[in-house]
């Protein structure tokens, strides 16, 4: 398990190494990431500005409570709500960036494929395929945000459980979406794709965790997005190669 987790972490590092071999191509990937970042940062800041009012409106039952208890409860609910919104923002950022920058990221992916050697697929995922994948990702992200918020309502431990669970779910969703285009280009059917993600779940989780950590750093999402696309291409290729060598490879 630890080896597989670490393999996923180092795959993103390999993605960053692509800056050395294809700097101009990687630089193109910064443009759609920057556009998405500005849009979602503005939305998240606006939400944060109105959050105290929203929390107060949603908790009228606490108006008659002791001032200290009321403020603590509303503060914790605000944290949970902002955390849920942040989960949705990260997921939406990924979906929106991949949709806006599909031509750029496809070129990055194909460049990585060329560097890795072997047959380079000629298939095209298609614009509408990318739209559908993006909408699915946002849908699952919204479910994760709602789940995180509801768990956060559990007294005492809810906030911690919600934060950990939301982080893990988001990491898996990120890795799933980022690898989907490579699987699509290689003609991997959805059922086989799910099997690969399950078989190498710890490697996928390691990649998703370190990618999400980069996304949480200020402006990290913009800088890391091209590397995440490159790393996801490598991850998908590694999984396909390992599965072809040993269908029963250990997860």
Short mmCIF file of C-alpha atoms in Angstrom, two decimals:
data_model
loop_
_atom_site.label_atom_id
_atom_site.label_comp_id
_atom_site.label_asym_id
_atom_site.label_seq_id
_atom_site.Cartn_x
_atom_site.Cartn_y
_atom_site.Cartn_z
CA UNK A 1 0.00 0.00 0.00
CA UNK A 2 2.72 2.47 1.01
CA UNK A 3 4.74 1.70 -2.12
CA UNK A 4 1.71 2.27 -4.31
CA UNK A 5 0.84 5.53 -2.55
CA UNK A 6 4.39 6.76 -3.02
CA UNK A 7 4.33 5.72 -6.67
CA UNK A 8 1.31 7.96 -7.17
CA UNK A 9 3.04 10.86 -5.41
CA UNK A 10 6.19 10.54 -7.52
CA UNK A 11 4.12 10.41 -10.71
CA UNK A 12 3.15 14.05 -10.20
CA UNK A 13 6.84 14.85 -9.70
CA UNK A 14 7.49 13.22 -13.07
CA UNK A 15 4.76 15.42 -14.49
CA UNK A 16 6.54 18.52 -13.20
CA UNK A 17 9.74 17.24 -14.82
CA UNK A 18 8.02 17.65 -18.19
CA UNK A 19 8.70 21.40 -17.82
CA UNK A 20 12.35 20.60 -18.58
CA UNK A 21 11.65 18.73 -21.81
CA UNK A 22 8.63 20.64 -23.15
CA UNK A 23 8.56 24.09 -21.49
CA UNK A 24 6.63 25.91 -24.25
CA UNK A 25 3.98 23.22 -24.45
CA UNK A 26 3.55 23.18 -20.67
CA UNK A 27 3.37 26.98 -20.56
CA UNK A 28 0.29 26.85 -22.79
CA UNK A 29 -1.47 24.90 -20.06
CA UNK A 30 -1.16 27.85 -17.68
CA UNK A 31 -3.60 29.98 -19.68
CA UNK A 32 -6.88 28.05 -19.14
CA UNK A 33 -5.85 27.30 -15.55
CA UNK A 34 -5.38 31.01 -14.84
CA UNK A 35 -8.79 31.87 -16.34
CA UNK A 36 -10.56 29.22 -14.25
CA UNK A 37 -8.66 30.24 -11.12
CA UNK A 38 -9.73 33.88 -11.39
CA UNK A 39 -13.39 32.95 -11.94
CA UNK A 40 -13.60 30.45 -9.08
CA UNK A 41 -11.50 32.52 -6.67
CA UNK A 42 -13.92 35.41 -7.19
CA UNK A 43 -16.89 33.10 -6.53
CA UNK A 44 -15.29 31.62 -3.41
CA UNK A 45 -14.35 35.05 -2.01
CA UNK A 46 -17.91 36.29 -2.60
CA UNK A 47 -19.30 33.24 -0.83
CA UNK A 48 -16.94 33.82 2.12
CA UNK A 49 -18.05 37.45 2.37
CA UNK A 50 -21.71 36.46 2.67
CA UNK A 51 -21.06 33.34 4.77
CA UNK A 52 -21.73 34.93 8.22
CA UNK A 53 -25.08 36.21 6.99
CA UNK A 54 -25.95 32.82 5.48
CA UNK A 55 -25.02 30.93 8.65
CA UNK A 56 -27.02 33.34 10.83
CA UNK A 57 -30.03 32.99 8.53
CA UNK A 58 -29.75 29.18 8.59
CA UNK A 59 -29.57 28.95 12.39
CA UNK A 60 -32.45 31.03 13.80
CA UNK A 61 -32.86 28.42 16.54
CA UNK A 62 -29.55 29.59 18.05
CA UNK A 63 -30.68 33.20 18.56
CA UNK A 64 -31.78 32.54 22.13
CA UNK A 65 -28.68 30.54 23.09
CA UNK A 66 -25.82 31.70 25.27
CA UNK A 67 -23.68 34.14 23.25
CA UNK A 68 -20.49 32.09 23.50
CA UNK A 69 -22.16 28.79 22.59
CA UNK A 70 -24.07 30.41 19.72
CA UNK A 71 -20.92 32.00 18.27
CA UNK A 72 -18.94 28.75 18.53
CA UNK A 73 -21.65 26.72 16.80
CA UNK A 74 -22.06 29.27 14.02
CA UNK A 75 -18.29 29.54 13.57
CA UNK A 76 -17.93 25.76 13.22
CA UNK A 77 -20.86 25.59 10.79
CA UNK A 78 -19.24 28.38 8.78
CA UNK A 79 -15.99 26.44 8.62
CA UNK A 80 -17.79 23.31 7.45
CA UNK A 81 -19.77 25.26 4.85
CA UNK A 82 -16.63 26.95 3.53
CA UNK A 83 -14.80 23.61 3.46
CA UNK A 84 -17.64 22.07 1.45
CA UNK A 85 -17.59 25.04 -0.92
CA UNK A 86 -13.81 24.66 -1.29
CA UNK A 87 -14.22 20.99 -2.23
CA UNK A 88 -16.72 21.94 -4.89
CA UNK A 89 -14.44 24.78 -6.06
CA UNK A 90 -11.46 22.43 -6.53
CA UNK A 91 -13.58 19.95 -8.48
CA UNK A 92 -15.17 22.69 -10.59
CA UNK A 93 -11.75 24.23 -11.26
CA UNK A 94 -10.50 20.93 -12.66
CA UNK A 95 -13.58 20.34 -14.81
CA UNK A 96 -13.70 23.92 -16.11
CA UNK A 97 -9.97 24.09 -16.80
CA UNK A 98 -9.90 20.80 -18.69
CA UNK A 99 -12.91 21.91 -20.75
CA UNK A 100 -11.56 25.37 -21.57
CA UNK A 101 -8.04 24.12 -22.24
CA UNK A 102 -8.86 20.81 -23.91
CA UNK A 103 -6.76 21.54 -27.05
CA UNK A 104 -3.77 22.62 -24.93
CA UNK A 105 -3.96 19.68 -22.55
CA UNK A 106 -4.44 17.20 -25.37
CA UNK A 107 -1.18 18.47 -26.88
CA UNK A 108 0.55 18.09 -23.51
CA UNK A 109 -0.81 14.57 -23.16
CA UNK A 110 0.30 13.61 -26.66
CA UNK A 111 3.72 15.12 -26.02
CA UNK A 112 4.07 12.95 -22.92
CA UNK A 113 2.89 9.93 -24.90
CA UNK A 114 5.62 10.62 -27.46
CA UNK A 115 8.25 10.90 -24.72
CA UNK A 116 7.12 7.63 -23.17
CA UNK A 117 7.36 5.82 -26.50
CA UNK A 118 5.12 3.16 -27.89
CA UNK A 119 2.04 3.67 -30.00
CA UNK A 120 0.55 7.14 -29.82
CA UNK A 121 -3.26 6.93 -30.12
CA UNK A 122 -4.89 8.78 -33.00
CA UNK A 123 -8.32 8.86 -31.38
CA UNK A 124 -9.87 12.14 -30.32
CA UNK A 125 -11.81 12.35 -27.08
CA UNK A 126 -14.01 15.05 -28.58
CA UNK A 127 -15.27 18.36 -27.24
CA UNK A 128 -18.65 17.03 -26.14
CA UNK A 129 -17.05 14.04 -24.42
CA UNK A 130 -15.03 16.51 -22.37
CA UNK A 131 -18.20 18.48 -21.54
CA UNK A 132 -19.98 15.33 -20.34
CA UNK A 133 -16.98 14.26 -18.24
CA UNK A 134 -16.76 17.75 -16.72
CA UNK A 135 -20.45 17.82 -15.80
CA UNK A 136 -20.18 14.38 -14.22
CA UNK A 137 -17.20 15.54 -12.18
CA UNK A 138 -19.04 18.64 -10.95
CA UNK A 139 -22.08 16.50 -10.08
CA UNK A 140 -20.03 14.10 -7.96
CA UNK A 141 -18.18 17.07 -6.45
CA UNK A 142 -21.51 18.61 -5.43
CA UNK A 143 -22.56 15.34 -3.80
CA UNK A 144 -19.25 15.23 -1.93
CA UNK A 145 -19.74 18.83 -0.75
CA UNK A 146 -23.26 18.07 0.52
CA UNK A 147 -22.04 14.91 2.25
CA UNK A 148 -19.18 16.83 3.85
CA UNK A 149 -21.56 19.52 5.10
CA UNK A 150 -24.00 16.99 6.59
CA UNK A 151 -21.24 15.05 8.35
CA UNK A 152 -19.88 18.33 9.64
CA UNK A 153 -23.13 18.82 11.56
CA UNK A 154 -22.22 15.92 13.87
CA UNK A 155 -21.23 17.43 17.23
CA UNK A 156 -17.54 17.52 18.24
CA UNK A 157 -16.01 15.12 15.68
CA UNK A 158 -18.07 16.05 12.62
CA UNK A 159 -15.78 18.81 11.37
CA UNK A 160 -12.67 16.63 11.48
CA UNK A 161 -14.35 13.63 9.84
CA UNK A 162 -15.87 15.84 7.16
CA UNK A 163 -12.50 17.46 6.37
CA UNK A 164 -10.66 14.12 6.06
CA UNK A 165 -13.40 12.40 4.10
CA UNK A 166 -13.89 15.39 1.80
CA UNK A 167 -10.15 15.52 1.10
CA UNK A 168 -9.96 11.83 0.20
CA UNK A 169 -13.07 11.90 -1.99
CA UNK A 170 -11.84 14.99 -3.82
CA UNK A 171 -8.42 13.41 -4.36
CA UNK A 172 -9.97 10.34 -5.98
CA UNK A 173 -12.28 12.43 -8.15
CA UNK A 174 -9.36 14.56 -9.35
CA UNK A 175 -7.26 11.54 -10.28
CA UNK A 176 -10.20 9.89 -11.99
CA UNK A 177 -10.97 12.93 -14.14
CA UNK A 178 -7.34 13.71 -15.00
CA UNK A 179 -6.68 10.16 -16.21
CA UNK A 180 -9.96 9.83 -18.11
CA UNK A 181 -8.71 11.55 -21.27
CA UNK A 182 -5.75 9.23 -21.66
CA UNK A 183 -7.97 6.20 -21.16
CA UNK A 184 -10.38 7.69 -23.69
CA UNK A 185 -7.63 8.20 -26.28
CA UNK A 186 -6.45 4.61 -25.80
CA UNK A 187 -9.98 3.32 -26.29
CA UNK A 188 -10.28 1.85 -22.78
CA UNK A 189 -13.97 1.09 -22.10
CA UNK A 190 -15.57 2.47 -18.96
CA UNK A 191 -15.82 -0.94 -17.27
CA UNK A 192 -12.10 -1.64 -17.81
CA UNK A 193 -11.27 1.90 -16.66
CA UNK A 194 -13.12 1.35 -13.40
CA UNK A 195 -11.31 -1.93 -12.89
CA UNK A 196 -7.93 -0.28 -13.38
CA UNK A 197 -8.78 2.51 -10.94
CA UNK A 198 -9.85 -0.11 -8.41
CA UNK A 199 -6.85 -2.36 -9.01
CA UNK A 200 -4.39 0.52 -8.54
CA UNK A 201 -6.52 2.48 -6.07
CA UNK A 202 -3.64 3.36 -3.72
CA UNK A 203 -1.49 4.65 -6.55
CA UNK A 204 -4.42 6.68 -7.85
CA UNK A 205 -5.11 8.02 -4.35
CA UNK A 206 -1.47 9.02 -3.86
CA UNK A 207 -1.51 10.96 -7.11
CA UNK A 208 -4.82 12.60 -6.26
CA UNK A 209 -3.72 13.59 -2.74
CA UNK A 210 -0.50 15.29 -3.79
CA UNK A 211 -2.26 17.00 -6.71
CA UNK A 212 -4.94 18.36 -4.41
CA UNK A 213 -2.30 19.58 -1.95
CA UNK A 214 -0.72 21.55 -4.78
CA UNK A 215 -4.13 22.96 -5.71
CA UNK A 216 -4.65 24.21 -2.14
CA UNK A 217 -1.51 26.36 -2.25
CA UNK A 218 -2.24 29.95 -3.38
CA UNK A 219 -1.90 29.98 -7.19
CA UNK A 220 -0.70 26.38 -6.92
CA UNK A 221 -3.62 25.16 -9.01
CA UNK A 222 -2.50 27.32 -11.95
CA UNK A 223 1.13 26.20 -11.77
CA UNK A 224 0.34 22.54 -11.08
CA UNK A 225 -2.38 21.97 -13.68
CA UNK A 226 -0.09 21.32 -16.69
CA UNK A 227 2.05 19.01 -14.54
CA UNK A 228 -1.08 17.25 -13.28
CA UNK A 229 -2.19 16.57 -16.87
CA UNK A 230 1.28 15.29 -17.78
CA UNK A 231 1.46 13.19 -14.62
CA UNK A 232 -2.04 11.78 -15.17
CA UNK A 233 -1.01 10.68 -18.67
CA UNK A 234 1.98 8.87 -17.16
CA UNK A 235 -0.21 7.38 -14.44
CA UNK A 236 -2.73 6.03 -16.93
CA UNK A 237 0.05 4.62 -19.14
CA UNK A 238 1.71 3.00 -16.11
CA UNK A 239 -1.55 1.36 -15.07
CA UNK A 240 -2.21 0.08 -18.58
CA UNK A 241 1.32 -1.30 -18.87
CA UNK A 242 1.22 -2.96 -15.44
CA UNK A 243 -2.18 -4.48 -16.12
CA UNK A 244 -1.00 -5.87 -19.47
CA UNK A 245 2.04 -7.49 -17.84
CA UNK A 246 0.10 -8.94 -14.93
CA UNK A 247 -3.72 -8.77 -14.95
CA UNK A 248 -3.69 -9.78 -11.30
CA UNK A 249 -1.22 -7.06 -10.28
CA UNK A 250 -1.46 -6.24 -6.61
CA UNK A 251 -3.40 -3.12 -5.67
#
